[in-house]
Amino acid sequence: MQIQELFEALKKRFGDQVLELATPASGEPSVTVSAAAVQDVALFCREDSSLEFDQLMCLSGVDYPPEHLAVVYHMHSSTKHHRLILKAMVPREDPKLPTVSRVWRTANWHEREAYDLFGIVFTGHANLRRILLPQDWVGYPLRKDYVFPTEYRGIKCHD
Amino acid sequence: MPILENRFEENVVFSTVDEMINWCRLSSIWPMTFGLACCAIEMMAVGAGQYDLDRFGAGAFRATPRQSDLMIVAGTVTYKMAIRIKRLYEQMPEPKFVMALGVCASAGGPYYEHGYHVLKGVDKIIPVDIYVPGCPPRPEALFDGLLKLQEKIRHQKVLRRLTPQEKSVIDETTRKYELETQKLAPLPKEYQA
Ligand code: SF4
């Protein structure tokens, strides 16, 4: 399916929850959906017989200061051979959205990474802990306003 | 030794005890098996047949700090890892030596400025004997480091009373090190044995 058809299929099923189709001059087009509906949209994308997105290629966080964080889902269908990029915006002060780790198991660690580095909270996730940084780390390093630590457990970070 | 050569019966060698001990030590430096990043790939090349670290008696990579003499810190030391490196170092028996391989381990390297998670040189947590520059250093550089380390060991004094001055220096360092160790916060629960 072409991106326009994919967008319409989603629009038809979810109406207002599907916000917009962005087709930038460079890069791939993406569909923005409302954060609250992410899990339902994901499940629909996987299950619907004309979509069959059986694979989540990547799940990443993005920081759009001053107001938003975003989660980006790259999906691929190995039966239909089409791809789709979903995007969901969440407010920076309370970045929460439903997990898709039960739709695609692979999302489990990806979501933990996004939590670790951006502080995005995935509600319903079975084990939302830091995955790369130590558990006692302070702050979320990939946010653009991140302040570097001066000390970690008694080790000075700069001379 | 050469002056005395061939003047005595077979199998007699004259030497000092120091020289003997040092020769034994420097000819069997067993490194610890671990690598932290890209530099470790060069270290592996050094251990393999093409370069063959065993030629210098240092090819027996041990999988435990308890049997190792040399810690080759090959790669980027993150803070998360730094805590563990320090513990590994403490688990090694004396005499022990540390080689900082590559600029990451020596001073933070490419991560010096923007690596929020990278320790700016492993010498911030443990004493380092040899720094090997490069990103990554070629195997020859590692050899050079190893030979320099052997040279260092060759000139160590083992059996001798310390002068009062040396003793005070060592005492002071030990005391500082112990203080430092106490200062480190304990590991978080999930990592405690
Ligand atoms: S010094 Fe260079 S090659 Fe070695 S670990 Fe650092 S970045 Fe990798």
XYZ file of C-alpha atoms and ligand atoms in Angstrom:
360
model
C 0.000 0.000 0.000
C 1.077 3.549 -0.642
C 1.407 5.979 2.243
C -1.783 7.821 1.259
C -3.804 4.600 1.346
C -2.274 3.620 4.665
C -3.159 6.989 6.086
C -6.724 6.700 4.857
C -7.107 3.229 6.271
C -6.026 4.479 9.676
C -8.180 7.579 9.361
C -11.198 5.491 8.525
C -10.738 3.303 11.580
C -9.612 5.868 14.168
C -11.026 9.186 12.929
C -9.831 12.102 15.018
C -7.177 10.080 16.790
C -5.133 10.108 13.600
C -3.898 13.650 13.377
C -1.902 14.278 10.246
C 0.158 12.927 7.407
C 3.481 14.670 7.042
C 5.301 14.297 3.731
C 8.582 16.185 4.067
C 10.585 17.012 0.954
C 13.468 14.930 2.233
C 13.032 11.846 4.352
C 10.118 9.490 4.694
C 6.499 10.440 5.283
C 5.036 9.852 8.725
C 1.610 9.674 10.324
C 1.036 11.470 13.596
C -1.450 9.885 15.953
C -2.660 10.978 19.352
C -0.566 9.543 22.173
C -3.485 7.975 24.001
C -4.428 5.879 20.980
C -0.994 4.515 20.218
C -1.583 1.024 21.537
C -4.873 0.593 19.671
C -3.411 1.914 16.455
C -0.435 -0.386 16.804
C -2.617 -3.407 17.407
C -4.798 -2.510 14.440
C -1.726 -2.098 12.250
C -0.487 -5.516 13.229
C -3.794 -7.365 13.026
C -5.624 -5.815 10.089
C -5.448 -8.127 7.085
C -4.656 -5.355 4.631
C -1.902 -3.810 6.796
C -0.164 -6.697 8.577
C 2.669 -4.748 10.127
C 4.230 -7.743 11.803
C 7.516 -6.097 12.562
C 8.506 -3.094 14.632
C 11.846 -2.090 13.183
C 12.630 0.708 15.581
C 11.135 2.710 18.375
C 12.848 5.961 19.224
C 12.416 9.054 21.314
C 12.805 12.610 20.054
C 13.029 15.841 21.993
C 11.232 18.923 20.642
C 11.856 21.610 23.229
C 10.322 23.589 24.765
C 7.060 21.677 24.849
C 7.107 18.213 23.395
C 8.738 14.861 23.381
C 7.870 12.389 20.660
C 7.980 8.663 20.176
C 8.542 7.390 16.661
C 7.588 3.887 15.528
C 9.049 2.408 12.348
C 6.909 -0.504 11.206
C 7.408 -2.963 8.419
C 5.251 -5.681 6.955
C 7.127 -8.738 5.804
C 4.060 -10.071 3.984
C 2.819 -6.899 2.299
C 6.257 -5.314 1.918
C 5.257 -1.839 2.972
C 6.498 0.458 5.687
C 4.918 3.070 7.883
C 6.238 5.571 10.371
C 3.980 6.471 13.280
C 4.639 9.427 15.499
C 3.095 10.379 18.822
C 3.681 13.647 20.655
C 3.603 13.874 24.432
C 3.977 16.952 26.644
C 7.418 17.402 28.181
C 6.192 17.845 31.757
C 4.196 14.631 31.772
C 5.481 12.389 28.998
C 3.219 9.368 29.264
C 1.738 7.064 26.667
C 0.596 3.459 26.488
C 3.150 0.749 25.842
C 3.230 -1.255 22.619
C 5.388 -3.953 24.158
C 2.451 -6.300 24.158
C 1.818 -5.712 20.471
C 5.423 -6.285 19.420
C 7.622 -7.950 22.018
C 10.660 -6.267 20.583
C 9.328 -2.945 21.856
C 10.093 -3.972 25.410
C 13.772 -2.994 25.381
C 13.245 -0.128 22.952
C 10.799 1.440 25.361
C 13.160 0.947 28.245
C 15.818 2.739 26.232
C 13.491 5.643 25.453
C 12.654 5.789 29.138
C 16.318 5.668 30.079
C 17.478 8.438 27.760
C 14.384 10.636 27.388
C 12.326 9.908 30.483
C 9.279 8.917 28.477
C 6.984 6.769 30.609
C 5.229 3.871 28.910
C 2.205 2.962 30.951
C 1.500 -0.744 31.213
C 5.102 -1.731 30.510
C 6.050 -4.816 32.509
C 9.547 -3.765 33.524
C 10.212 -0.085 32.951
C 13.731 0.340 34.367
C 16.830 1.993 32.995
C 18.484 -0.312 30.505
C 21.837 1.297 29.628
C 22.704 3.747 32.367
C 23.192 2.737 35.989
C 19.990 2.561 38.010
C 21.030 5.457 40.225
C 21.737 7.834 37.324
C 20.204 11.283 37.564
C 18.453 12.861 34.566
C 17.752 11.886 30.974
C 20.858 12.458 28.818
C 19.309 12.791 25.356
C 17.019 15.626 26.359
C 18.377 18.830 24.933
C 18.396 20.623 28.285
C 20.294 17.822 30.021
C 22.893 19.055 32.492
C 26.056 16.933 32.640
C 26.820 15.396 36.008
C 29.761 16.778 37.966
C 30.251 13.689 40.067
C 29.206 10.074 39.969
C 29.559 8.034 43.165
C 32.543 9.980 44.340
C 34.283 10.048 40.955
C 34.874 13.560 39.663
C 33.609 13.929 36.104
C 35.888 16.734 34.941
C 39.221 18.090 36.118
C 77.131 -12.271 34.002
C 79.123 -12.400 30.734
C 82.490 -12.077 32.528
C 81.832 -15.259 34.423
C 80.441 -17.196 31.537
C 81.933 -20.627 30.908
C 84.252 -20.444 33.916
C 82.291 -22.747 36.133
C 80.624 -26.108 35.969
C 77.433 -26.507 34.063
C 74.152 -24.967 35.237
C 75.614 -22.286 37.445
C 74.432 -18.735 36.979
C 75.393 -15.743 39.030
C 72.828 -13.049 39.581
C 71.150 -11.017 42.264
C 67.913 -12.191 43.797
C 66.229 -9.020 42.625
C 67.232 -9.640 39.062
C 66.050 -13.218 39.264
C 62.636 -12.312 40.677
C 62.163 -9.445 38.266
C 63.120 -11.624 35.329
C 60.522 -14.184 36.376
C 57.882 -11.549 36.787
C 58.475 -9.744 33.548
C 58.619 -12.949 31.540
C 55.194 -14.138 32.582
C 52.891 -11.151 32.743
C 49.443 -12.683 32.580
C 46.840 -10.203 31.413
C 43.180 -10.261 32.392
C 40.641 -11.148 29.720
C 38.347 -8.240 29.203
C 37.810 -5.514 26.673
C 35.567 -2.490 26.883
C 35.287 -1.118 23.348
C 36.957 -0.914 19.937
C 40.483 -0.992 21.391
C 39.778 -4.503 22.609
C 39.688 -5.651 18.992
C 43.317 -4.594 18.623
C 44.128 -6.370 21.855
C 42.553 -9.528 20.471
C 44.639 -9.175 17.327
C 47.694 -8.905 19.544
C 46.733 -12.114 21.288
C 46.160 -13.995 18.037
C 48.712 -15.752 15.851
C 49.711 -12.921 13.518
C 51.189 -10.792 16.297
C 51.326 -13.332 19.110
C 51.674 -11.736 22.503
C 52.943 -15.057 23.804
C 56.363 -14.282 22.373
C 56.813 -11.972 25.346
C 55.327 -14.346 27.869
C 52.193 -12.270 28.163
C 49.776 -14.332 26.121
C 48.074 -16.267 28.878
C 44.893 -14.247 29.191
C 43.242 -15.186 32.471
C 39.505 -15.104 32.976
C 39.794 -14.081 36.589
C 41.498 -11.147 38.287
C 42.817 -13.526 40.953
C 45.296 -15.015 38.475
C 46.196 -11.873 36.557
C 49.203 -9.598 36.781
C 48.290 -7.064 34.146
C 45.046 -5.252 33.561
C 44.861 -3.994 29.985
C 42.123 -1.403 30.079
C 41.246 -1.668 26.408
C 38.489 0.752 25.582
C 36.051 3.342 26.795
C 35.486 3.321 30.543
C 31.958 4.391 31.373
C 31.028 5.373 34.900
C 28.892 2.285 35.157
C 31.942 0.191 34.272
C 34.358 2.272 36.340
C 32.913 0.977 39.585
C 33.436 -2.571 38.395
C 36.942 -1.919 37.039
C 37.949 -0.619 40.419
C 36.619 -3.728 42.057
C 38.433 -5.977 39.552
C 41.640 -4.107 40.233
C 41.210 -4.605 43.940
C 40.709 -8.317 43.358
C 44.065 -8.706 41.574
C 46.955 -9.957 43.719
C 50.128 -7.897 44.077
C 52.300 -7.213 42.149
C 49.807 -5.839 39.656
C 50.147 -3.543 36.708
C 47.737 -1.503 34.650
C 48.014 -0.518 31.012
C 45.663 2.166 29.710
C 45.254 1.193 26.053
C 44.047 3.945 23.752
C 43.085 7.534 24.376
C 39.720 6.599 25.891
C 41.264 4.747 28.786
C 44.060 7.302 29.057
C 42.036 10.508 29.108
C 38.477 10.097 27.844
C 39.539 10.420 24.201
C 36.804 11.282 21.719
C 34.353 11.418 24.617
C 36.317 13.944 26.584
C 33.969 16.824 25.992
C 30.515 15.417 25.274
C 30.628 11.972 26.791
C 28.397 12.506 29.789
C 28.829 8.872 30.735
C 32.550 8.383 30.119
C 35.264 8.444 32.745
C 37.982 10.893 31.699
C 40.872 8.505 32.073
C 41.020 5.307 34.062
C 43.757 6.854 36.232
C 40.989 8.704 38.024
C 40.121 5.483 39.830
C 43.162 3.188 39.680
C 46.930 3.789 39.310
C 48.191 3.338 35.737
C 51.681 2.099 34.815
C 51.716 2.518 31.061
C 49.700 4.758 28.760
C 49.486 3.647 25.144
C 48.251 6.441 22.856
C 46.221 5.911 19.692
C 42.624 5.496 18.654
C 42.937 2.590 18.469
C 46.662 1.929 18.993
C 48.143 -0.504 16.508
C 49.263 -3.866 17.877
C 52.865 -2.668 17.628
C 52.008 0.133 20.023
C 50.664 -2.356 22.511
C 53.882 -4.338 22.179
C 55.853 -1.175 22.779
C 53.814 -0.551 25.898
C 54.374 -4.090 27.075
C 58.130 -3.898 26.493
C 58.270 -0.609 28.384
C 56.368 -2.237 31.210
C 58.855 -5.115 31.216
C 61.656 -2.582 31.392
C 59.925 -0.986 34.329
C 59.611 -4.306 36.113
C 63.248 -5.155 35.377
C 64.385 -2.193 37.442
C 62.148 -2.750 40.410
C 63.674 -3.405 43.782
C 62.106 -6.337 45.509
C 64.321 -7.410 48.394
C 65.577 -4.329 50.091
C 64.696 -2.180 53.029
C 62.911 0.992 52.078
C 64.539 4.282 52.928
C 62.486 6.300 55.425
C 61.557 8.690 52.644
C 60.259 5.960 50.326
C 58.375 4.411 53.197
C 56.605 7.639 54.020
C 55.612 8.111 50.381
C 54.144 4.616 50.195
C 52.356 4.976 53.520
C 50.853 8.259 52.421
C 49.608 6.799 49.111
C 48.148 3.767 50.830
C 46.383 5.936 53.361
C 44.940 8.181 50.631
C 43.828 5.185 48.630
C 42.087 3.673 51.627
C 40.298 6.928 52.339
C 39.198 7.094 48.709
C 37.893 3.546 48.838
C 35.816 4.305 51.886
C 34.397 7.370 50.196
C 32.926 5.388 47.326
C 29.265 4.756 47.962
C 28.216 1.110 48.174
C 26.830 -0.587 45.089
C 23.075 -0.361 44.602
C 21.132 -3.334 45.897
C 20.544 -5.113 42.651
C 24.293 -5.422 42.023
C 25.266 -6.575 45.464
C 26.139 -10.215 45.660
S 40.566 5.007 21.970
Fe 39.430 4.974 20.042
S 39.546 2.853 19.383
Fe 40.056 2.890 21.570
S 38.157 2.528 22.645
Fe 38.408 4.740 22.446
S 37.296 5.267 20.593
Fe 37.637 3.062 20.531
